[in-house]
Amino acid sequence: MPRKKLAMIGAGMIGGTLAHLAALKRLGDVVLYDVVEGMPQGKALDLLESGPIEGFDAAITGTNDIADIAGADVCIVTAGLARKPGMSRDDLLSTNVKIMKAIADGIREHAPDSFVIVITNPLDAMVTTMKKVTGFAKNMVVGQAGVLDSSRYRTFVALELDVSVQSVSAIVLGGHGDDMVPVRSLCHVGGVPVDKLIPAERLEAIEERTRKGGGEIVNLLKTGSAFYSPASAAIRMAEAYLFDKKEILPCAALLEGEYGVDGFYVGVPVQIGAGGVERVVEVELTAAEKKMLAESVEHVRELVAAADKFLSA
Ligand code: TXD
């Protein structure tokens, strides 16, 4: 059976890490595409030369020609500007809409059957732009935010209780902005509801840290944003697709009536398998969580309206 092909569109910090993880996990051949000359080629060669040590045989190539993504099974898109300190996710909008449009045109032309995972910020607007410009079916275009945001929530809960991260399950819903919704009622530690183990005021602080998790890292790094964990999150989604795992993961999916939302990408639990986003899972929320989700969706609507203006300009 031929190896699968993964196209990493954008070969920056996340793109390079995606390629590394894909090779280490033996997901298939990897193409790293970027507009910067030499950089994707250099990263690809460096990764290729780690193959004999790590024992992988994948072909890893770097390119400045989008046509080289031809036939990709999965495209993971990180191309765009990264957030700088003091810059909101929304400030990135106009530049990244233009970049996303060009890339979506390339994906439609060269990898028309691929499963597309968008990571670029502002995520909710970028994944919407990708869906609109490619015209792909809604199950084949998904945004990565919730897997990472939930992982941050799980990390902070595990640190608080000094338990294994694997004992903590959690989901974060809504847009990938500072008003995302860590769902306390669905956070469990070894099956025990988290609010039985951590007092409310500590949980508030953990949830606030989760919401601001991206900014915390930007402030520390000063010249870029998180890249290890966003790459891990997208690779988890790619694996669910490639291995038909039918895993339930929180992802930005196009809603058509679910959660009372129609026509917008919102972070919700979805099932990912060979059919891409095979199903949106509707979960029971408390009244307070529903209210927070509605506020987050409102922000997504505003963001998408602003992005649409740049898209049609
Ligand atoms: O959870 C999430 N969704 C996120 C998203 C978590 C963290 C960071 N998130 C966003 O991902 C971040 O705000 C950025 O928008 C993207 C990519 O972050 P990364 O850290 O990888 O940024 P880099 O290192 O700047 O890489 C972006 C690359 C860079 O090499 C550019 O040259 C390239 O994108 N780029 C392009 N590639 C191809 N085609 C075009 N047009 C293009 N324009 C820029």
XYZ file of N, CA and C in Angstrom, residues 27-264:
714
model
N 3.396 8.654 9.832
C 2.067 8.862 9.252
C 2.098 8.818 7.730
N 3.277 9.066 7.140
C 3.357 9.036 5.679
C 4.430 9.984 5.180
N 4.415 10.245 3.857
C 5.360 11.194 3.276
C 4.908 12.613 3.623
N 5.875 13.517 3.688
C 5.565 14.882 4.111
C 6.106 15.879 3.092
N 5.259 16.822 2.707
C 5.711 17.964 1.907
C 5.559 19.215 2.755
N 6.648 19.959 2.864
C 6.625 21.231 3.601
C 6.612 22.357 2.577
N 5.561 23.169 2.585
C 5.457 24.262 1.609
C 5.493 25.606 2.328
N 6.240 26.541 1.774
C 6.274 27.893 2.339
C 6.669 28.868 1.230
N 6.387 30.140 1.466
C 6.799 31.146 0.478
C 8.260 31.550 0.647
N 8.823 31.304 1.820
C 10.223 31.694 2.055
C 11.139 30.705 1.328
N 12.014 31.233 0.494
C 12.877 30.349 -0.296
C 13.959 29.698 0.556
N 14.130 28.406 0.373
C 15.192 27.674 1.063
C 14.767 27.108 2.414
N 13.934 27.826 3.137
C 13.589 27.399 4.502
C 12.860 26.046 4.534
N 11.789 25.857 3.740
C 11.140 24.531 3.790
C 12.068 23.429 3.276
N 12.901 23.774 2.285
C 13.855 22.783 1.763
C 14.871 22.417 2.855
N 15.333 23.431 3.581
C 16.326 23.188 4.630
C 15.751 22.355 5.760
N 14.536 22.695 6.196
C 13.922 21.919 7.283
C 13.669 20.485 6.834
N 13.201 20.335 5.586
C 12.894 18.989 5.082
C 14.160 18.130 5.038
N 15.259 18.730 4.568
C 16.508 17.962 4.470
C 17.008 17.574 5.862
N 16.934 18.511 6.784
C 17.351 18.245 8.168
C 16.534 17.076 8.741
N 15.216 17.119 8.536
C 14.345 16.038 9.031
C 14.672 14.711 8.345
N 14.874 14.779 7.030
C 15.176 13.564 6.269
C 16.429 12.890 6.826
N 17.401 13.735 7.173
C 18.674 13.199 7.668
C 18.562 12.623 9.084
N 17.413 12.851 9.745
C 17.194 12.206 11.046
C 16.570 10.819 10.858
N 16.141 10.522 9.619
C 15.478 9.251 9.337
C 16.279 8.017 9.711
N 17.555 7.956 9.303
C 18.332 6.756 9.661
C 18.461 6.581 11.175
N 18.476 7.678 11.919
C 18.593 7.570 13.385
C 17.268 7.121 13.980
N 16.192 7.731 13.498
C 14.869 7.424 14.044
C 14.248 6.180 13.407
N 14.777 5.783 12.264
C 14.266 4.574 11.624
C 12.996 4.781 10.820
N 12.796 5.996 10.285
C 11.641 6.175 9.386
C 12.114 6.327 7.946
N 11.266 5.887 7.021
C 11.631 5.922 5.607
C 10.832 6.953 4.820
N 10.079 7.774 5.490
C 9.211 8.718 4.778
C 10.025 9.638 3.877
N 9.425 10.001 2.742
C 10.007 11.045 1.899
C 9.595 12.382 2.521
N 10.574 13.236 2.782
C 10.256 14.563 3.340
C 10.869 15.585 2.404
N 10.020 16.395 1.804
C 10.535 17.369 0.834
C 10.041 18.759 1.185
N 10.839 19.762 0.808
C 10.457 21.152 1.016
C 10.269 21.815 -0.327
N 9.352 22.761 -0.406
C 9.056 23.372 -1.707
C 8.513 24.792 -1.552
N 8.677 25.575 -2.640
C 8.015 26.879 -2.722
C 6.939 26.846 -3.808
N 6.630 25.638 -4.274
C 5.636 25.500 -5.343
C 4.439 24.725 -4.796
N 3.313 25.405 -4.680
C 2.123 24.773 -4.078
C 1.691 23.537 -4.878
N 2.065 23.466 -6.161
C 1.675 22.298 -6.979
C 2.251 21.000 -6.413
N 3.313 21.125 -5.605
C 3.936 19.919 -5.035
C 3.095 19.261 -3.931
N 2.003 19.895 -3.538
C 1.117 19.230 -2.559
C 0.200 18.232 -3.272
N 0.360 18.100 -4.578
C -0.557 17.277 -5.389
C -0.821 15.917 -4.760
N -2.088 15.595 -4.682
C -2.492 14.273 -4.196
C -2.419 14.102 -2.686
N -2.205 15.185 -1.936
C -2.104 15.048 -0.476
C -3.406 14.480 0.098
N -3.256 13.603 1.097
C -4.421 13.059 1.810
C -4.865 14.023 2.906
N -3.888 14.693 3.500
C -4.183 15.642 4.590
C -3.383 16.917 4.324
N -4.018 18.062 4.433
C -3.308 19.349 4.394
C -3.470 20.007 5.763
N -2.370 20.405 6.359
C -2.452 21.121 7.643
C -1.913 22.534 7.416
N -2.752 23.511 7.646
C -2.437 24.879 7.228
C -2.061 25.759 8.417
N -0.825 26.232 8.397
C -0.353 27.157 9.435
C 0.138 28.462 8.823
N 0.055 28.577 7.504
C 0.614 29.753 6.823
C -0.061 31.021 7.321
N 0.732 32.033 7.499
C 0.196 33.311 7.936
C 1.174 33.972 8.874
N 0.750 35.084 9.435
C 1.583 35.749 10.438
C 1.266 35.169 11.803
N 2.264 35.058 12.667
C 2.016 34.629 14.042
C 1.759 35.873 14.888
N 1.069 35.676 15.979
C 0.742 36.796 16.860
C 1.989 37.271 17.602
N 2.151 38.595 17.684
C 3.278 39.171 18.440
C 2.746 39.697 19.777
N 3.633 39.951 20.773
C 3.125 40.452 22.055
C 2.294 41.721 21.850
N 1.195 41.795 22.574
C 0.357 42.988 22.500
C -0.583 43.002 21.309
N -0.435 42.043 20.425
C -1.268 41.989 19.214
C -2.408 41.004 19.473
N -3.649 41.423 19.216
C -4.743 40.481 19.437
C -4.834 39.537 18.243
N -5.545 38.431 18.420
C -5.718 37.493 17.312
C -6.422 38.200 16.155
N -7.314 39.135 16.508
C -8.100 39.785 15.465
C -7.265 40.727 14.597
N -6.169 41.266 15.181
C -5.304 42.169 14.395
C -4.710 41.476 13.173
N -4.632 40.190 13.273
C -3.993 39.430 12.189
C -4.894 39.255 10.986
N -6.142 39.660 11.180
C -7.184 39.243 10.247
C -6.933 39.554 8.776
N -6.689 40.821 8.461
C -6.719 41.175 7.042
C -5.598 40.477 6.267
N -4.397 40.443 6.834
C -3.284 39.789 6.141
C -3.566 38.303 5.969
N -4.032 37.690 7.041
C -4.178 36.238 6.975
C -5.345 35.790 6.104
N -6.368 36.632 5.958
C -7.462 36.274 5.036
C -6.907 36.162 3.618
N -6.057 37.111 3.237
C -5.492 37.087 1.867
C -4.624 35.839 1.672
N -3.829 35.532 2.690
C -2.966 34.344 2.602
C -3.841 33.086 2.496
N -4.873 33.035 3.324
C -5.731 31.837 3.350
C -6.440 31.639 2.018
N -6.824 32.751 1.394
C -7.518 32.638 0.111
C -6.580 32.016 -0.935
N -5.341 32.520 -0.973
C -4.376 31.996 -1.959
C -4.128 30.504 -1.717
N -4.022 30.142 -0.457
C -3.753 28.740 -0.141
C -4.953 27.853 -0.453
N -6.133 28.357 -0.148
C -7.348 27.581 -0.430
C -7.470 27.331 -1.929
N -7.127 28.336 -2.738
C -7.147 28.140 -4.199
C -6.186 27.014 -4.586
N -5.008 27.018 -3.966
C -4.000 25.993 -4.264
C -4.458 24.606 -3.838
N -5.077 24.517 -2.681
C -5.544 23.210 -2.192
C -6.668 22.688 -3.094
N -7.572 23.571 -3.473
C -8.690 23.148 -4.331
C -8.152 22.588 -5.648
N -7.119 23.261 -6.162
C -6.582 22.834 -7.451
C -5.737 21.547 -7.343
N -4.904 21.479 -6.322
C -3.902 20.401 -6.313
C -4.204 19.237 -5.353
N -5.028 19.476 -4.357
C -5.322 18.383 -3.405
C -6.823 18.366 -3.104
N -7.611 18.175 -4.170
C -9.060 18.340 -4.038
C -9.741 17.303 -3.143
N -9.042 16.198 -2.847
C -9.667 15.162 -2.016
C -9.090 15.128 -0.613
N -8.393 16.195 -0.228
C -7.714 16.140 1.071
C -8.624 16.548 2.224
N -8.232 16.091 3.396
C -8.851 16.516 4.662
C -8.034 17.715 5.130
N -8.677 18.852 5.298
C -7.939 20.094 5.563
C -8.112 20.517 7.027
N -6.994 20.639 7.706
C -7.001 21.079 9.109
C -6.363 22.467 9.154
N -7.126 23.458 9.557
C -6.617 24.835 9.604
C -6.199 25.172 11.029
N -5.025 25.781 11.150
C -4.506 26.185 12.465
C -4.323 27.709 12.551
N -4.061 28.342 11.417
C -3.738 29.776 11.399
C -4.782 30.610 12.148
N -4.302 31.590 12.895
C -5.186 32.522 13.603
C -5.517 33.750 12.756
N -6.628 34.439 13.005
C -7.663 34.028 13.956
C -8.442 32.833 13.418
N -8.371 31.745 14.183
C -8.742 30.425 13.706
C -10.158 30.351 13.120
N -11.108 30.917 13.848
C -12.504 30.758 13.421
C -12.742 31.407 12.048
N -12.089 32.540 11.819
C -12.231 33.230 10.527
C -11.437 32.513 9.440
N -10.275 31.980 9.794
C -9.432 31.324 8.778
C -10.063 30.032 8.277
N -10.630 29.242 9.190
C -11.238 27.976 8.755
C -12.491 28.266 7.926
N -13.195 29.332 8.268
C -14.376 29.727 7.490
C -13.956 30.137 6.079
N -12.879 30.919 5.994
C -12.375 31.345 4.682
C -11.956 30.129 3.858
N -11.279 29.192 4.494
C -10.840 27.972 3.802
C -12.044 27.223 3.229
N -13.084 27.066 4.039
C -14.285 26.340 3.589
C -14.936 27.075 2.410
N -15.066 28.392 2.549
C -15.749 29.157 1.490
C -14.973 29.100 0.181
N -13.658 29.304 0.249
C -12.879 29.405 -0.988
C -12.677 28.035 -1.643
N -12.447 26.987 -0.859
C -12.281 25.656 -1.480
C -13.617 25.136 -1.994
N -14.699 25.472 -1.286
C -15.992 24.893 -1.636
C -16.068 23.416 -1.260
N -15.105 22.938 -0.454
C -15.111 21.533 -0.033
C -16.325 21.260 0.857
N -16.690 19.978 0.959
C -17.779 19.576 1.849
C -17.385 19.907 3.291
N -18.395 20.166 4.120
C -18.101 20.629 5.486
C -17.347 19.586 6.317
N -17.492 18.320 5.989
C -16.786 17.285 6.767
C -15.288 17.252 6.482
N -14.866 17.943 5.406
C -13.455 17.874 5.002
C -12.648 19.118 5.380
N -13.281 20.084 6.018
C -12.541 21.288 6.441
C -12.823 21.522 7.921
N -11.769 21.495 8.717
C -11.943 21.576 10.166
C -10.873 22.495 10.751
N -11.176 23.094 11.889
C -10.197 23.972 12.529
C -9.666 23.364 13.819
N -8.371 23.557 14.038
C -7.766 23.080 15.287
C -7.675 24.195 16.297
N -8.338 24.024 17.402
C -8.190 24.921 18.552
C -8.553 24.162 19.814
N -9.701 23.480 19.765
C -10.235 22.835 20.964
C -9.356 21.733 21.531
N -8.665 20.994 20.661
C -7.805 19.921 21.186
C -6.704 20.549 22.038
N -6.146 21.657 21.543
C -5.100 22.360 22.297
C -5.667 23.026 23.554
N -6.765 23.753 23.398
C -7.313 24.471 24.554
C -7.718 23.484 25.661
N -8.280 22.333 25.258
C -8.651 21.313 26.248
C -7.414 20.714 26.899
N -6.355 20.597 26.099
C -5.115 20.037 26.634
C -4.518 20.992 27.678
N -4.664 22.290 27.419
C -4.190 23.264 28.421
C -5.010 23.138 29.707
N -6.318 23.051 29.559
C -7.202 22.903 30.726
C -6.795 21.642 31.514
N -6.595 20.539 30.785
C -6.224 19.274 31.438
C -4.871 19.392 32.136
N -3.941 20.091 31.488
C -2.610 20.275 32.082
C -2.723 21.003 33.414
N -3.489 22.093 33.437
C -3.562 22.923 34.644
C -4.304 22.194 35.775
N -5.331 21.421 35.415
C -6.047 20.640 36.437
C -5.123 19.562 37.006
N -4.373 18.907 36.124
C -3.449 17.859 36.590
C -2.367 18.449 37.492
N -1.853 19.626 37.144
C -0.838 20.281 37.975
C -1.412 20.616 39.349
N -2.643 21.112 39.359
C -3.292 21.524 40.609
C -3.449 20.340 41.563
N -3.814 19.180 41.001
C -4.108 18.016 41.842
C -2.929 17.049 41.956
N -1.855 17.335 41.208
C -0.704 16.438 41.165
C -1.131 15.017 40.776
N -1.906 14.955 39.690
C -2.314 13.648 39.141
C -1.848 13.568 37.688
N -1.922 12.376 37.125
C -1.543 12.204 35.720
C -2.482 12.997 34.816
N -1.923 13.605 33.793
C -2.762 14.298 32.804
C -3.742 13.321 32.159
N -3.348 12.057 32.118
C -4.221 11.085 31.467
C -5.466 10.781 32.288
N -5.452 11.167 33.563
C -6.648 10.955 34.381
C -7.636 12.110 34.246
N -7.216 13.169 33.545
C -8.085 14.352 33.441
C -8.704 14.411 32.050
N -10.030 14.451 31.993
C -10.689 14.664 30.703
C -11.408 16.004 30.764
N -11.368 16.721 29.657
C -11.985 18.052 29.646
C -12.256 18.457 28.209
N -13.217 19.326 28.019
C -13.378 19.920 26.691
C -13.538 21.424 26.827
N -13.073 22.115 25.801
C -13.233 23.565 25.719
C -14.001 23.841 24.430
N -15.080 24.602 24.548
C -15.943 24.871 23.400
C -15.860 26.330 22.970
N -16.504 26.617 21.847
C -16.641 28.000 21.389
C -15.535 28.426 20.460
N -15.404 29.730 20.294
C -14.375 30.280 19.419
C -13.014 30.158 20.084
N -11.951 30.362 19.288
C -10.589 30.275 19.824
C -10.138 31.680 20.230
N -10.974 32.339 21.025
C -10.620 33.671 21.509
C -10.575 33.632 23.027
N -10.389 34.795 23.623
C -10.283 34.824 25.079
C -11.624 34.531 25.756
N -12.680 34.375 24.947
C -13.989 34.028 25.524
C -14.356 32.565 25.236
N -13.366 31.746 24.932
C -13.623 30.309 24.770
C -14.224 29.758 26.070
N -14.869 28.584 25.981
C -15.612 28.084 27.141
C -15.045 26.758 27.667
N -14.186 26.820 28.693
C -13.783 25.571 29.353
C -15.018 25.031 30.101
N -15.433 23.817 29.765
C -16.709 23.320 30.298
C -16.488 22.568 31.611
N -16.697 23.302 32.707
C -16.417 22.716 34.026
C -17.288 21.495 34.296
N -18.550 21.557 33.856
C -19.463 20.445 34.173
C -19.052 19.148 33.472
N -18.179 19.244 32.464
C -17.748 18.044 31.744
C -16.290 17.690 32.017
N -15.694 18.395 32.986
C -14.298 18.099 33.326
C -14.273 17.081 34.473
N -13.602 15.966 34.228
C -13.563 14.885 35.220
C -12.132 14.444 35.490
N -11.907 14.028 36.721
C -10.587 13.499 37.098
C -10.813 12.071 37.574
N -10.365 11.123 36.765
C -10.638 9.714 37.093
C -12.134 9.471 37.251
N -12.928 10.139 36.469
C -14.377 9.956 36.516
C -15.095 10.828 37.539
N -14.340 11.508 38.404
C -14.961 12.348 39.450
C -15.097 13.781 38.922
N -16.276 14.381 39.035
C -16.429 15.769 38.560
C -15.407 16.692 39.232
N -14.771 17.548 38.417
C -13.651 18.344 38.918
C -14.060 19.264 40.070
N -15.324 19.712 40.075
C -15.716 20.653 41.133
C -15.876 19.975 42.503
N -15.751 18.636 42.506
C -15.730 17.917 43.801
C -14.304 17.886 44.361
N -13.336 18.223 43.534
C -11.930 18.075 43.918
C -11.181 19.397 44.050
N -11.632 20.400 43.308
C -10.944 21.704 43.316
C -11.967 22.771 43.674
N -11.649 23.638 44.648
C -12.625 24.673 45.025
C -12.902 25.650 43.873
N -14.108 26.216 43.904
C -14.586 27.049 42.788
C -13.609 28.165 42.421
N -13.018 28.824 43.448
C -12.152 29.974 43.082
C -10.860 29.531 42.392
N -10.358 28.356 42.760
C -9.170 27.833 42.064
C -9.544 27.425 40.623
N -10.757 26.847 40.486
C -11.198 26.465 39.136
C -11.356 27.689 38.241
N -11.882 28.768 38.839
C -12.000 30.019 38.059
C -10.630 30.407 37.524
N -9.625 30.356 38.394
C -8.273 30.774 37.999
C -7.708 29.851 36.914
N -7.968 28.554 37.055
C -7.482 27.580 36.063
C -8.154 27.837 34.710
N -9.450 28.117 34.758
C -10.179 28.347 33.504
C -9.724 29.652 32.846
N -9.441 30.660 33.663
C -8.955 31.925 33.122
C -7.568 31.717 32.491
N -6.736 30.941 33.159
C -5.403 30.658 32.607
C -5.523 29.893 31.282
N -6.531 28.997 31.209
C -6.771 28.257 29.967
C -7.144 29.226 28.844
N -8.095 30.139 29.157
C -8.548 31.104 28.135
C -7.385 31.956 27.633
N -6.491 32.296 28.542
C -5.373 33.176 28.176
C -4.095 32.373 27.882
N -4.242 31.069 27.716
C -3.071 30.178 27.577
C -2.165 30.543 26.413
N -2.766 30.946 25.297
C -1.956 31.317 24.128
C -1.131 32.560 24.426
N -1.793 33.560 25.025
C -1.128 34.820 25.348
C -0.007 34.640 26.369
N -0.192 33.727 27.308
C 0.839 33.477 28.333
C 2.143 33.034 27.659
N 1.995 32.189 26.646
C 3.200 31.697 25.958
C 3.791 32.784 25.052
N 2.924 33.533 24.376
C 3.410 34.652 23.537
C 4.244 35.610 24.394
N 3.751 35.924 25.585
C 4.471 36.875 26.454
C 5.823 36.332 26.903
N 5.915 35.025 27.063
C 7.196 34.428 27.456
C 8.164 34.343 26.275
N 7.640 33.895 25.119
C 8.523 33.694 23.958
C 8.978 35.010 23.337
N 8.089 35.985 23.392
C 8.316 37.335 22.846
C 8.392 37.387 21.326
N 8.898 36.354 20.680
C 8.999 36.423 19.216
C 8.226 35.292 18.554
N 7.059 34.989 19.018
C 6.295 33.924 18.365
C 5.263 33.386 19.319
N 4.539 32.378 18.865
C 3.496 31.808 19.722
C 3.745 30.312 19.883
N 2.876 29.687 20.674
C 3.025 28.259 20.979
C 3.145 27.450 19.696
N 4.005 26.453 19.699
C 4.090 25.621 18.495
C 4.154 24.123 18.767
N 4.747 23.686 19.878
C 4.767 22.236 20.123
C 3.346 21.702 20.308
N 2.610 22.342 21.217
C 1.284 21.796 21.539
C 0.263 21.988 20.411
N 0.275 23.115 19.678
C -0.654 23.186 18.543
C -0.343 22.111 17.504
N 0.948 21.814 17.295
C 1.300 20.775 16.320
C 0.812 19.414 16.804
N 1.032 19.112 18.085
C 0.544 17.827 18.618
C -0.959 17.697 18.425
N -1.665 18.794 18.657
C -3.131 18.767 18.564
C -3.581 18.437 17.140
N -2.967 19.094 16.158
C -3.384 18.863 14.766
C -3.002 17.460 14.307
N -1.855 16.972 14.772
C -1.445 15.613 14.404
C -2.429 14.586 14.985
N -2.908 14.848 16.188
C -3.915 13.946 16.774
C -5.156 13.881 15.886
N -5.562 15.036 15.349
C -6.726 15.078 14.454
C -6.424 14.346 13.143
N -5.222 14.536 12.609
C -4.837 13.860 11.359
C -4.831 12.345 11.563
N -4.322 11.900 12.714
C -4.297 10.453 12.994
C -5.709 9.893 13.070
N -6.622 10.641 13.683
C -8.015 10.166 13.792
C -8.598 9.941 12.401
N -8.237 10.838 11.465
C -8.722 10.712 10.082
C -8.029 9.552 9.362
N -6.705 9.549 9.409
C -5.948 8.561 8.624
C -6.191 7.131 9.101
N -6.412 6.958 10.409
C -6.606 5.606 10.952
C -8.078 5.318 11.260
N -8.966 6.168 10.751
C -10.414 5.968 10.931
C -10.753 5.660 12.393
N -10.177 6.483 13.291
C -10.331 6.176 14.718
C -11.723 6.492 15.266
N -12.436 7.372 14.596
C -13.754 7.815 15.071
C -13.634 8.384 16.489
N -12.567 9.152 16.677
C -12.301 9.730 17.992
C -13.122 11.004 18.183
N -13.607 11.192 19.396
C -14.356 12.419 19.707
C -13.350 13.454 20.193
N -13.238 14.546 19.451
C -12.274 15.596 19.773
C -12.959 16.957 19.632
N -12.615 17.909 20.484
C -13.202 19.245 20.299
C -12.492 19.989 19.161
N -13.232 20.306 18.115
C -12.649 20.955 16.932
C -13.609 22.025 16.429
N -13.085 22.950 15.640
C -13.963 23.949 15.023
C -14.619 23.307 13.802
N -15.939 23.121 13.883
C -16.686 22.460 12.810
C -17.825 23.370 12.368
N -18.215 23.212 11.102
C -19.321 24.030 10.590
C -20.638 23.503 11.154
N -21.327 24.343 11.900
C -22.599 23.931 12.506
C -23.757 24.306 11.588
N -24.713 23.411 11.515
C -25.931 23.685 10.750
C -27.100 23.300 11.636
N -27.299 24.069 12.676
C -28.412 23.840 13.588
C -27.981 23.305 14.943
N -26.846 22.578 14.984
C -26.401 22.041 16.270
C -26.053 23.200 17.202
N -26.306 23.015 18.451
C -26.052 24.041 19.486
C -26.774 25.363 19.145
N -27.828 25.263 18.331
C -28.599 26.462 17.985
C -27.836 27.427 17.087
N -26.793 26.936 16.403
C -25.971 27.808 15.543
C -26.111 27.320 14.105
N -26.256 28.259 13.175
C -26.396 27.845 11.784
C -25.424 28.620 10.895
N -24.533 27.888 10.246
C -23.657 28.506 9.244
C -22.361 29.067 9.786
N -21.980 28.703 11.002
C -20.704 29.195 11.550
C -19.849 28.048 12.066
